[in-house]
XYZ file of C-alpha atoms in Angstrom:
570
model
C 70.940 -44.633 -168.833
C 69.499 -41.216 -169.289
C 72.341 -38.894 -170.205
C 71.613 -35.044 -171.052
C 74.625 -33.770 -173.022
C 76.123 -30.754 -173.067
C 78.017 -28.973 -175.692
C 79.917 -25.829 -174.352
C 82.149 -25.135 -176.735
C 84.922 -23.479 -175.203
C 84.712 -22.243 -171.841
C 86.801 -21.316 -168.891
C 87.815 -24.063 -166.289
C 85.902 -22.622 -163.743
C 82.443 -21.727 -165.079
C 83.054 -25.321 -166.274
C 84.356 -26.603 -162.964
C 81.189 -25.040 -161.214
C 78.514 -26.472 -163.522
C 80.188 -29.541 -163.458
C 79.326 -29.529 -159.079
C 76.064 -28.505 -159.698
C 75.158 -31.207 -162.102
C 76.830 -33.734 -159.433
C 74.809 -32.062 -156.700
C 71.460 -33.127 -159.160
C 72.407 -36.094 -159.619
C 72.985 -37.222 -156.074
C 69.692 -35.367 -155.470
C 67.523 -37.025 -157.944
C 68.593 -40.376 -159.362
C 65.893 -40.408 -161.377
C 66.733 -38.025 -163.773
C 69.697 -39.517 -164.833
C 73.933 -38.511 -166.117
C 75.085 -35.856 -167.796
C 77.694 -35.454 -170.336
C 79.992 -32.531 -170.552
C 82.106 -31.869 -173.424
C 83.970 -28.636 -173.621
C 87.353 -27.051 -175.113
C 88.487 -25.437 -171.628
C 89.773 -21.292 -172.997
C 92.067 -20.193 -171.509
C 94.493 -22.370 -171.244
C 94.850 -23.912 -167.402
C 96.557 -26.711 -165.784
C 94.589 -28.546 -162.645
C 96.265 -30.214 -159.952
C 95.261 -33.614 -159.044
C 95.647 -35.107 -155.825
C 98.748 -36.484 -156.628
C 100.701 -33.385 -158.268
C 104.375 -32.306 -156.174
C 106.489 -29.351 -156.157
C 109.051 -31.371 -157.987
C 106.544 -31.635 -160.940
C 106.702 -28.484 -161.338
C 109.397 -27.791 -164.266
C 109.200 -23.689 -164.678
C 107.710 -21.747 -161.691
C 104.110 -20.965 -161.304
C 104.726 -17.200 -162.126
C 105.990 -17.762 -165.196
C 102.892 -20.065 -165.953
C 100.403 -17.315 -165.210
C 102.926 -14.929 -167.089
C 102.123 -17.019 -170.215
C 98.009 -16.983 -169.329
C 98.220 -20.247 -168.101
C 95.464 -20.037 -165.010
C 96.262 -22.908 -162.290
C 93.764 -24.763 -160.192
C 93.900 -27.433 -157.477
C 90.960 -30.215 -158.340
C 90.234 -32.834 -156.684
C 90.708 -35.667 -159.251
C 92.823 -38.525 -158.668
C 96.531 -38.221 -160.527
C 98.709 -35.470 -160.987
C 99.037 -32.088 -163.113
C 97.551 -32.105 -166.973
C 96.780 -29.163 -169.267
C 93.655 -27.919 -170.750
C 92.841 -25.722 -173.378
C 92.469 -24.958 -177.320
C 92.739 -27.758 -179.497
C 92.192 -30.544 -176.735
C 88.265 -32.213 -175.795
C 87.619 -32.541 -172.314
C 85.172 -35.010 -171.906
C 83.289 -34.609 -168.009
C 80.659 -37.621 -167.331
C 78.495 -37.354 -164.197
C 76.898 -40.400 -163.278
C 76.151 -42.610 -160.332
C 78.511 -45.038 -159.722
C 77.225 -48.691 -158.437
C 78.231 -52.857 -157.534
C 77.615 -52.930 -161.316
C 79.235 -49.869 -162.934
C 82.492 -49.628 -160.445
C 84.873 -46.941 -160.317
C 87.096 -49.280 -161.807
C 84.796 -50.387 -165.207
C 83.906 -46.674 -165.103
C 87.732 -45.542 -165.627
C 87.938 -48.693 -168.463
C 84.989 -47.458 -169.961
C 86.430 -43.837 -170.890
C 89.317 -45.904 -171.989
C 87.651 -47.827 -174.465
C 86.148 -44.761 -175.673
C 88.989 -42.974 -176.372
C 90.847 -45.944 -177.989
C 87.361 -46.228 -180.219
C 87.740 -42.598 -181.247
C 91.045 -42.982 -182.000
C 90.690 -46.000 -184.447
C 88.029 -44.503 -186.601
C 90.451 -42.172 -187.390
C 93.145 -44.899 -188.286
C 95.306 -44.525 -184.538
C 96.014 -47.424 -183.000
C 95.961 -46.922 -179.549
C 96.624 -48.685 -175.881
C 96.541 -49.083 -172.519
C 99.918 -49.367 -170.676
C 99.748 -51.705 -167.778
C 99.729 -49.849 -164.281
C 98.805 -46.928 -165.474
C 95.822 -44.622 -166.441
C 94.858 -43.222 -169.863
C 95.438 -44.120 -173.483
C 98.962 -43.980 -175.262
C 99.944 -44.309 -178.636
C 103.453 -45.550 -179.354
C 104.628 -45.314 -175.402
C 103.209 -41.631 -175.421
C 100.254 -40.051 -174.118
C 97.197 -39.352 -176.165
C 94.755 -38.956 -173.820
C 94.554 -38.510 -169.846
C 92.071 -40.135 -166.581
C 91.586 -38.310 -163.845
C 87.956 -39.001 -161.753
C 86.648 -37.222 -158.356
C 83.568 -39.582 -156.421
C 81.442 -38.288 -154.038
C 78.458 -39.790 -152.347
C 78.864 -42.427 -155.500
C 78.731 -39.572 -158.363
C 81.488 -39.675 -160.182
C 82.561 -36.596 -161.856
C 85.874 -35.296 -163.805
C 86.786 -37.516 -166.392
C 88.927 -37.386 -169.297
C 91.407 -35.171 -171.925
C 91.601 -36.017 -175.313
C 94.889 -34.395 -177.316
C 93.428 -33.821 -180.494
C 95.475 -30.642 -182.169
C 97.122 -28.784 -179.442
C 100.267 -26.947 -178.913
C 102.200 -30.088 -177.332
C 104.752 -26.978 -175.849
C 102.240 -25.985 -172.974
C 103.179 -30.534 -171.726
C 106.870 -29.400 -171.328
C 106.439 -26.710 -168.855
C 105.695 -29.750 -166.011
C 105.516 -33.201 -165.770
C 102.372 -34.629 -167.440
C 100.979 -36.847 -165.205
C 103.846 -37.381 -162.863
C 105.326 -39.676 -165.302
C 108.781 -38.329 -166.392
C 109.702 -41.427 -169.051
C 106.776 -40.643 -170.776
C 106.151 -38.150 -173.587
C 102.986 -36.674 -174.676
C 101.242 -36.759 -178.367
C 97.892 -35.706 -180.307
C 95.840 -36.596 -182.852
C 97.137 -34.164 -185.305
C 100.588 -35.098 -184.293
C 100.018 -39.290 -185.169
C 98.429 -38.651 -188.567
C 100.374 -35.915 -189.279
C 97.591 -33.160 -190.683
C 95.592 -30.493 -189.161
C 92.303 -31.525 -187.550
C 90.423 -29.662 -186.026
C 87.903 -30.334 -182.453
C 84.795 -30.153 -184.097
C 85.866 -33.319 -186.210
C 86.547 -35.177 -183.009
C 84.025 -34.561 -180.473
C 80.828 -36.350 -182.053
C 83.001 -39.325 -182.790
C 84.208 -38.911 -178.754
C 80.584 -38.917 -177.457
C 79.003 -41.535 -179.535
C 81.714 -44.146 -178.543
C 81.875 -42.673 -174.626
C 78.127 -43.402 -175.025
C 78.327 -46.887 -176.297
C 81.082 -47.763 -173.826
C 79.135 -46.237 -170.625
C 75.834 -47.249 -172.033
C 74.585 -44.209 -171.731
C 71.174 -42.379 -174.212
C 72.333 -39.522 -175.093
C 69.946 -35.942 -175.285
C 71.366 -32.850 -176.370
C 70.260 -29.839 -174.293
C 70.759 -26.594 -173.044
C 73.123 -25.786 -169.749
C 70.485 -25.698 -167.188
C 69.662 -22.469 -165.638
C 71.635 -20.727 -163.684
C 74.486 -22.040 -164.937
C 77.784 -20.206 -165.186
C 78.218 -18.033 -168.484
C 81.135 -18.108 -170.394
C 83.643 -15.568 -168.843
C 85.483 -12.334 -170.815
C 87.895 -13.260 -173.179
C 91.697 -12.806 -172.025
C 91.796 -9.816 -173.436
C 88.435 -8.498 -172.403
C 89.004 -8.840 -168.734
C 88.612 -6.127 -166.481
C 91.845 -5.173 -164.073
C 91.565 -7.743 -161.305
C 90.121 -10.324 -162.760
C 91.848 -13.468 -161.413
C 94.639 -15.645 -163.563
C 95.288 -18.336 -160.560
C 93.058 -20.159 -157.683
C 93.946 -18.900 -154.507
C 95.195 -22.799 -153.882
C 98.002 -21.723 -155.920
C 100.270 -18.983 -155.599
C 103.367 -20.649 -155.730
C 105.284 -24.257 -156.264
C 105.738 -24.055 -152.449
C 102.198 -24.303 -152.010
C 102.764 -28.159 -152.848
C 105.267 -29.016 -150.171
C 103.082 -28.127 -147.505
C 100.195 -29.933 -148.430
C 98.348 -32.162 -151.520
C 96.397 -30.233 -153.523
C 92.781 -30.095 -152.747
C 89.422 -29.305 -154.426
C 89.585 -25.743 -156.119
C 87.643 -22.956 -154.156
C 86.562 -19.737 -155.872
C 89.328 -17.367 -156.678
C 89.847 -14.327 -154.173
C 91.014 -11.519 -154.414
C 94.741 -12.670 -155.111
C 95.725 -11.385 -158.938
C 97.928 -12.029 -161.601
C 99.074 -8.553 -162.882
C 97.828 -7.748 -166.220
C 100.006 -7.458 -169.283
C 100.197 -4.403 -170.874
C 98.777 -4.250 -174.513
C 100.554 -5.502 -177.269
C 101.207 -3.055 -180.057
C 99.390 -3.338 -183.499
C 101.177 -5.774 -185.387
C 101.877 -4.780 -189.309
C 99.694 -6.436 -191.977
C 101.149 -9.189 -193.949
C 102.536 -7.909 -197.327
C 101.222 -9.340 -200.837
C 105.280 -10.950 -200.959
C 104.591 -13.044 -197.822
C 100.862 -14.325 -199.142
C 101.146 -17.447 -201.102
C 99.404 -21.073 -201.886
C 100.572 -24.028 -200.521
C 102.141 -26.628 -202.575
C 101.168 -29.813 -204.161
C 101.262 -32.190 -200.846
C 103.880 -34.730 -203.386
C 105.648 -37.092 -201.053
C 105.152 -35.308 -197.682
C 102.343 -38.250 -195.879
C 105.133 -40.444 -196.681
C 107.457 -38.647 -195.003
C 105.450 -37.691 -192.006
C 104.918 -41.470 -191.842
C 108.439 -41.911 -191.504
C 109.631 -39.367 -189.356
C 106.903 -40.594 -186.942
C 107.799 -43.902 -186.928
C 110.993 -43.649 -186.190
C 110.532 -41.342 -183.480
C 111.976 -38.209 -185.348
C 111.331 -34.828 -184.078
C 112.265 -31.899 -187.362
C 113.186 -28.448 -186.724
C 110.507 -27.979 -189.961
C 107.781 -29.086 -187.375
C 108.806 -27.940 -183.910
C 110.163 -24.462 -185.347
C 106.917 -24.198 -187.471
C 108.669 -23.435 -190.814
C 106.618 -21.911 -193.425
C 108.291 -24.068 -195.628
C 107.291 -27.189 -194.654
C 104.286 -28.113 -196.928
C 107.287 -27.810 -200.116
C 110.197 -29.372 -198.614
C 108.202 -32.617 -196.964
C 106.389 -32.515 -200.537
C 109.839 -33.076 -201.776
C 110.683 -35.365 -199.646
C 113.171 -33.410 -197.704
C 113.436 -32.515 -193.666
C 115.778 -31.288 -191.277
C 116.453 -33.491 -188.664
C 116.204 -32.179 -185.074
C 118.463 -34.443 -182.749
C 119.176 -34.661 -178.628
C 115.450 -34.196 -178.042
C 112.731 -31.572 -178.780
C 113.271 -29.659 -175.612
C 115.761 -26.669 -175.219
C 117.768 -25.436 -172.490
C 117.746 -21.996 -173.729
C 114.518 -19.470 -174.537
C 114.940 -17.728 -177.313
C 112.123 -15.270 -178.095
C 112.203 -15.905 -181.661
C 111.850 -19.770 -181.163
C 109.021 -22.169 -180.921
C 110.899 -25.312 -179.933
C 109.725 -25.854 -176.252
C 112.246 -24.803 -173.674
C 112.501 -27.491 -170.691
C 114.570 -30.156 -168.881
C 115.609 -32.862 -171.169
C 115.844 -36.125 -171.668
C 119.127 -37.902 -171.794
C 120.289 -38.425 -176.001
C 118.284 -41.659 -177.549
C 120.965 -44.009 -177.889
C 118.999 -44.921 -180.912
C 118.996 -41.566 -182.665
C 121.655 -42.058 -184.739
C 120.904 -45.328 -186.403
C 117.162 -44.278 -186.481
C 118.068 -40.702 -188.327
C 120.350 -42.973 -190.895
C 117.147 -45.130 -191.726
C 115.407 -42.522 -192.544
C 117.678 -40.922 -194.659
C 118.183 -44.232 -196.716
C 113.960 -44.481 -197.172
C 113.919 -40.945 -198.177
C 116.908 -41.453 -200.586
C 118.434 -38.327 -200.006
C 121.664 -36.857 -201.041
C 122.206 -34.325 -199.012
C 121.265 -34.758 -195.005
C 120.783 -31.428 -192.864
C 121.150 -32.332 -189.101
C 120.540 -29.565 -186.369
C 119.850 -29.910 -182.480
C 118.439 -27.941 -179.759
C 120.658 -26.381 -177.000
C 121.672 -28.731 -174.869
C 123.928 -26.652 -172.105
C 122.456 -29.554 -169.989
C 125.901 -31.837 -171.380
C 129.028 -31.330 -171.212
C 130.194 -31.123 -174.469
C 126.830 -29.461 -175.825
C 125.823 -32.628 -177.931
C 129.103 -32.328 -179.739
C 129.253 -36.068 -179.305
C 125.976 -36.951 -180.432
C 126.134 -34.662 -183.833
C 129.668 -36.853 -184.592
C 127.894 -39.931 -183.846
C 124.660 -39.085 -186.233
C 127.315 -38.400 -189.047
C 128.863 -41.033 -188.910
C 125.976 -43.352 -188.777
C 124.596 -41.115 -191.708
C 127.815 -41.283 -193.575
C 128.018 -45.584 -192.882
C 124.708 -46.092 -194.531
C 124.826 -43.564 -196.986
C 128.155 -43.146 -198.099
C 127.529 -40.528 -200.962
C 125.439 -38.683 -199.241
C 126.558 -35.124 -198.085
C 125.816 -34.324 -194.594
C 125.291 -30.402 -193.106
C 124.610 -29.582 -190.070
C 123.509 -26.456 -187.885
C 124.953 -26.646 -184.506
C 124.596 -24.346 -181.355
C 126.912 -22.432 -180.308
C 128.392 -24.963 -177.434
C 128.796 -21.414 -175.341
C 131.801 -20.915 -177.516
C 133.663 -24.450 -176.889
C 135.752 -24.773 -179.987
C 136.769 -28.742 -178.649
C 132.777 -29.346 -178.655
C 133.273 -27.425 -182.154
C 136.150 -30.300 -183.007
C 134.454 -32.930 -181.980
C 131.500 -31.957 -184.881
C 134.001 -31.399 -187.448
C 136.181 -34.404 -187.152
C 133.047 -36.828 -188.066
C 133.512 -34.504 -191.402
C 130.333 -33.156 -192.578
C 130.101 -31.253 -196.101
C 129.021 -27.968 -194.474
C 129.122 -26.437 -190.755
C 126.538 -23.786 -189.869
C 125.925 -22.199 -187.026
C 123.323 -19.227 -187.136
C 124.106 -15.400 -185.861
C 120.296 -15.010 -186.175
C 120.296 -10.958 -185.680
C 122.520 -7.974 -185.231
C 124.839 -7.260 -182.212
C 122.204 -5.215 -180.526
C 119.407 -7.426 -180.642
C 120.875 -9.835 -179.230
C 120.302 -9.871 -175.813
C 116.822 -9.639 -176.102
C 115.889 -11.950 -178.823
C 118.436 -14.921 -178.082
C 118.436 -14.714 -174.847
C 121.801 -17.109 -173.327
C 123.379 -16.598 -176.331
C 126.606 -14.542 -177.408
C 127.402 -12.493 -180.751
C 130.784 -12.746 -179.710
C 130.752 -16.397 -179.097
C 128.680 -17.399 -182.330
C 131.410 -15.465 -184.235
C 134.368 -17.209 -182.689
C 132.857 -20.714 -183.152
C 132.422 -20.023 -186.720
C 136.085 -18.529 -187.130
C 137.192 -21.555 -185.824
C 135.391 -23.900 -188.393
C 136.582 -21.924 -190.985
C 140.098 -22.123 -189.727
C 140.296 -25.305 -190.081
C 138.205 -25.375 -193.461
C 141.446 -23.527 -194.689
C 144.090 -26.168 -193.170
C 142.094 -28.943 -195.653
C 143.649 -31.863 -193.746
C 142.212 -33.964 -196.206
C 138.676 -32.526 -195.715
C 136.744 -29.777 -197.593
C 133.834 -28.331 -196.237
C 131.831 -24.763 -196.199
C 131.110 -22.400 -193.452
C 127.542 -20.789 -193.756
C 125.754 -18.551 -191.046
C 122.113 -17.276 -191.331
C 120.495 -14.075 -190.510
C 117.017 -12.692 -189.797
C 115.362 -9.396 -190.807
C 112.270 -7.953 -189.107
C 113.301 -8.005 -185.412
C 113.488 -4.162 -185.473
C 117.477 -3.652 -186.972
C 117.985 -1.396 -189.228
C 119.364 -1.970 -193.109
C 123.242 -0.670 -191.888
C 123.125 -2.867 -188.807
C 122.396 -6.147 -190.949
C 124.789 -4.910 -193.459
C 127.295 -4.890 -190.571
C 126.475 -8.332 -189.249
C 127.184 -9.709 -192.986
C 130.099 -8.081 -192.584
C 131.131 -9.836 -189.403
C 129.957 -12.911 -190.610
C 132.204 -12.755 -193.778
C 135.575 -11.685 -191.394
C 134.862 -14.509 -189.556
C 135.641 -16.923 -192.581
C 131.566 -17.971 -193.450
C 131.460 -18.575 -196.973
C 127.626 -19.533 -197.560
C 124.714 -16.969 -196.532
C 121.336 -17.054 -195.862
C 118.852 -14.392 -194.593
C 114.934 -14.636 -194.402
C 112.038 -12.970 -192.900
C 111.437 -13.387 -189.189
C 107.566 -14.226 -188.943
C 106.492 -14.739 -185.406
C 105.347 -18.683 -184.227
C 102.683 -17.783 -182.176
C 101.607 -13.703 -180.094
C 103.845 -14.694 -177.198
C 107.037 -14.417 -179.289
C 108.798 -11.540 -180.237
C 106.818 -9.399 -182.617
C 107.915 -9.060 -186.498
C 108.551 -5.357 -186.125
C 108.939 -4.819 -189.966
C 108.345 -6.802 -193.285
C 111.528 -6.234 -195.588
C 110.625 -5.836 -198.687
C 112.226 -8.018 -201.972
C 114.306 -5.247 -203.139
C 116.187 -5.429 -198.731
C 117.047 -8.651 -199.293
C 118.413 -8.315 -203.082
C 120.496 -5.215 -202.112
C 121.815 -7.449 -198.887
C 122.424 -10.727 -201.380
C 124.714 -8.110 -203.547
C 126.632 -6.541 -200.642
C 127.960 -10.124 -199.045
C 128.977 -11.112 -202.818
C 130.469 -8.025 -203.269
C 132.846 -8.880 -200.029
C 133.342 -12.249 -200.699
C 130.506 -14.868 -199.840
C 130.161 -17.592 -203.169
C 126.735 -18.252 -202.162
C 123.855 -15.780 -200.969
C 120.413 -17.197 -200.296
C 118.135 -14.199 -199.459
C 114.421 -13.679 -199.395
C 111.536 -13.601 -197.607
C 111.018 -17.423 -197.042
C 114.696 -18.448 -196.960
C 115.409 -20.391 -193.485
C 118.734 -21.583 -192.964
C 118.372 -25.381 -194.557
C 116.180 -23.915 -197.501
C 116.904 -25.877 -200.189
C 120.313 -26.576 -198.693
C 120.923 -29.515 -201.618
C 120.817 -26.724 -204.526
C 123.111 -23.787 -202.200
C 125.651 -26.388 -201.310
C 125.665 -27.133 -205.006
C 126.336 -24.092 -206.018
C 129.084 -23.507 -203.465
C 130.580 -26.303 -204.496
C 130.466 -25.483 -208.210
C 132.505 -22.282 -207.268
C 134.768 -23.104 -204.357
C 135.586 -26.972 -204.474
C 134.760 -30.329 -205.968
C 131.952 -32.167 -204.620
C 133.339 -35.250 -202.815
C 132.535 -38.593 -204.467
C-alpha cells in the first residue's frame, strides 16, 4: 500500500492531533491515494484521555499537571490515559481498514513492529495475554490506542524510548495499576537517543502493515509547529476545554478533543538566570569498568538505585566500580521534596522479594560494604522500618562479612521504627538533615529539622550503650540552596550535638528546571573550611566537596571511621 510518511519532529499534540483528522478526512475521501504515516516526538509534554480513562486514574490533580506543563486532552482512542512527549516516538498510521486488514490484525501489526524494533536493539519483548501493547519483563514498553471512523483507522502507538519514566507516576498508565512502565534506555541501560529509534520503528511498522513507504512534506495547510513553552503569548492555552478538572471524568467518558477555548492555565512567572557552572563542577566521565555488568544486574533483578532515580553525578564512577546504592520499598515517594528527582506517587505494597533479590546482587557484585536507602514511605505504619531489618538481615545471611549502611527517612520522628532498623545491626545509620533550619520548609517539604535531629540522637544513644553492637552515626548536608556559610556551620553544629560521628556535605545541582534552583556554587576552599570546623568539634570523619553525596565512596569513609573510633567487625 501507498504510504506517504511524515517526519515532524517534535510537535505539539494538537497541531499533530489536527493533521492527523485531516489526513483521515483524505483518506476516506480518496482511497486511491493511499495511508499515511506519522511519526512525531509530541513537545510539550501532554497526556490524552482515551475512552476508557476514570477519575480514579487520576493519581495527582489535573492542576498540578498543567502546573508542571503537562497540557491534557480527551481523544478518542480506545484505552485509558498515556503520556507523550520528549524522548518517546509516537507512531500515527492512517489507513483504511478492510475484511482483510481488520482492526484486530491492524492492532497485531503495530505490535509486531514494536517487538521488531525492540529486538534489533537486543530487547526481548512481548505481548501479555488480554491486553494491548508490548511489555518487557511484565512492564510496559510501548502503548495501543486506535480511533476508526468510516473504516480509517487513525491514532496508533507510543514507543518509550528515553523518557523521564516520572511523568508515568503522576496517573495510572493505561488503567492498569499492577503494571509498571519502562523504556528503551531504561532495558539496556545507556542513553539513546529518538533519532536512533525512529527509522528502525518505520521500516519494521512498514514491513508488518505492508505498507511503501514515501517521505514527504506535511501537506499544505497543515498546522505549524506552535511557540515554544516559553515563547507563548499570555493566554495561550495549557489544557482542552474537555478537561478542567478530575471531576470532569465522573460525569462522563472522555470524548474526542475539540479546539481549546478560551479557558487558560495561568502562566508561570520567569525563572531567574541560573549561575554558570564553575570550572570545579566540569569534569570527564570515567572509564565505563564494570558498570554494563552492573546495570545488567540491577535490572534483572528488578532493582531500582537511588544512583539512577536521584540522578547522581556520580554514577558513571561508582557503577564503573562496581558499586550502587540500593533503593528499597519501591521507586515512588510519599513525600515531594524540591530537591529530589525520585517520583512522588502512591505506592506499591513492599516486594516480598526485595530482600532476597537485593542479597543476590550483593553476592554477584562481591561487595564488602552494602549501602541500603528507601524512599518515604508515610504510606506504612512503621515507615519501612520492617522492610530495612528484613533487607539486612537477608544481606547479612548471604554475606556474612559484609558491612551493611543504610540511609533511612526520618519515620516522622518514630524512634521504635528507628529500633526496629537498628536491631537487624547495620555497620552505620544515616539519616540526612539535607539543609539548614530555615530552608527547610521549602526544600523538604513534610519533613522536620527537629525530627531528623531527634532520630539521629536516638541512634547515637544507643551507639553509646554498645549492647554488643558498634556502629556509626553519619548525617549529610547540602550547600547551594541559598544558606549562608554561618547557617551551615550551625547545622554541623547541630548535627555533631546530636551524637553523628561521620559527615558528608556536597553540592546541590538541580535534576531537572522544575526543581529548586542551585542558588550558589560553593567554591573548594567552603567546603575545606566546613570539613575543618566539624573536626575541630568532634566528627572522625568529614567527607566534603563538590561531588560528595551521602554514600560517596561510603566503603573508604566507613574505613576510616573505623580506623579511628572502633574495630571493624570480622
Amino acid at each position: 500500500m501507498r504510504t506517504r510518511l511524515h517526519d515532524l519532529g517534535r510537535r505539539a499534540y494538537l497541531p499533530t492531533l489536527a493533521l492527523q483528522e485531516q489526513l483521515r478526512e483524505q483518506v476516506r475521501a480518496r482511497p486511491e491515494d493511499g495511508a499515511h504515516l506519522i511519526i512525531v516526538e509530541h513537545d510539550p509534554p501532554v497526556i490524552t484521555l482515551g475512552r476508557r480513562t476514570r477519575a480514579e486514574h487520576f493519581l495527582v490533580k489535573a492542576e498540578q499537571l498543567r502546573a508542571r506543563g503537562v497540557e491534557l486532552h480527551a481523544s478518542a482512542r480506545g484505552g485509558a490515559m498515556t503520556w507523550h512527549g520528549p524522548g518517546q516516538i509516537a507512531a500515527y498510521p492512517i489507513l483504511r481498514l478492510s475484511e482483510k486488514r481488520s482492526l484486530r490484525a491492524h492492532i497485531r501489526g503495530m505490535e509486531e513492529a514494536v517487538i521488531a524494533t525492540l529486538a534489533q536493539f537486543g530487547v526481548c519483548a512481548q505481548r501479555i495475554p488480554g491486553l494491548t501493547g508490548v511489555w518487557v519483563n511484565g512492564e510496559k514498553i510501548a502503548a495501543i490506542g486506535v480511533a476508526v471512523s468510516h473504516w480509517i483507522a487513525w491514532h496508533g502507538l507510543a514507543l518509550n524510548v528515553n523518557p523521564s519514566l516520572d511523568a508515568f507516576r503522576w496517573f495510572i498508565p493505561c488503567g492498569i495499576e499492577d503494571k509498571g512502565v519502562t523504556s528503551l534506555a531504561r532495558c539496556l541501560n545507556r542513553d539513546l537517543r529518538v533519532e536512533e529509534a525512529k527509522p528502525v520503528l518505520a521500516a519494521n511498522l512498514a514491513k508488518a502493515l505492508e505498507l511503501n513507504l514515501e517521505i514527504t512534506e506535511p501537506p499544505a495547510g497543515a498546522p505549524h509547529d506552535p511557540p515554544r513553552r516559553h515563547e507563548m503569548l499570555p493566554g495561550a492555552p495549557l489544557v482542552s476545554r474537555h478537561v478542567q478538572s478530575v471531576g470532569d471524568f465522573s460525569r462522563r467518558n472522555a470524548r474526542a478533543s475539540s479546539p481549546p477555548t478560551a479557558n487558560v492555565a495561568r502562566q508561570s512567572a520567569p525563572l531567574p538566570p541560573r549561575p554558570r557552572m564553575p570550572p570545579w563542577l566540569r569534569r570527564p566521565i570515567p572509564p565505563a569498568g564494570d558498570a554494563a555488568e552492573v546495570r545488567a544486574i540491577l535490572a534483572e533483578l528488578k532493582l531500582p538505585t537511588v544512583c539512577v532515580e536521584a540522578r547522581c553525578p556520580n554514577i558513571h564512577e561508582c557503577f564503573g566500580r562496581r558499586t550502587a546504592t540500593f533503593m528499597i520499598l519501591g521507586d515512588l515517594c510519599t513525600r515531594s521534596c524540591r530537591f529530589c528527582s525520585v517520583a512522588r506517587g502512591r505506592p506499591l505494597p513492599p516486594r516480598e522479594e526485595e530482600p532476597a533479590a537485593l542479597a543476590e546482587a550483593c553476592a554477584r557484585l562481591r561487595l564488602r560494604h552494602v549501602v541500603i536507602t528507601s524512599v518515604t514511605r508515610d504510606d506504612l505504619a512503621d515507615g519501612g522500618a520492617t522492610h530495612f531489618a528484613r533487607t539486612i538481615r537477608a544481606v547479612k545471611g548471604r554475606l556474612p562479612a559484609a558491612r551493611v549502611e543504610v540511609l533511612t527517612p526520618d519515620f516522622r520522628g518514630a524512634t521504635d521504627a528507628v529500633d526496629l532498623v537498628l536491631d537487624a545491626a547495620p555497620e552505620v545509620f544515616s539519616h540526612n538533615l539535607e539543609t539548614v533550619a530555615r530552608l527547610q520548609r521549602s526544600v523538604r517539604g513534610k519533613a522536620n529539622y527537629a525530627h531528623s535531629l531527634a532520630v539521629l540522637a536516638h541512634a547515637a544513644r544507643r551507639a553509646a550503650e554498645r549492647n554488643g553492637h558498634s556502629f556509626a552515626v553519619k548525617s549529610g548536608l547540602m550547600l547551594g540552596l541559598g544558606e549562608s556559610f554561618a547557617e551551615a556551620l550551625d547545622a554541623v553544629r547541630d548535627l555533631r550535638a546530636a551524637g553523628c560521628t561521620m559527615l558528608t556535605v556536597g553540592q546541590y545541582l538541580p535534576p531537572s528546571p522544575r526543581h529548586a534552583p542551585a542558588v550558589r556554587f560553593a567554591a573548594p576552599a567552603e567546603f575545606d573550611a566546613i570539613a575543618r570546623e566539624a573536626r575541630a568539634i568532634g566528627f572522625s570523619v568529614v567527607a566534603a566537596g563538590p561531588f560528595v553525596r551521602s554514600s560517596y565512596l561510603a566503603e573508604e569513609t566507613y574505613a576510616e571511621e573505623s580506623r579511628r573510633a572502633f574495630s571493624i567487625p570480622k
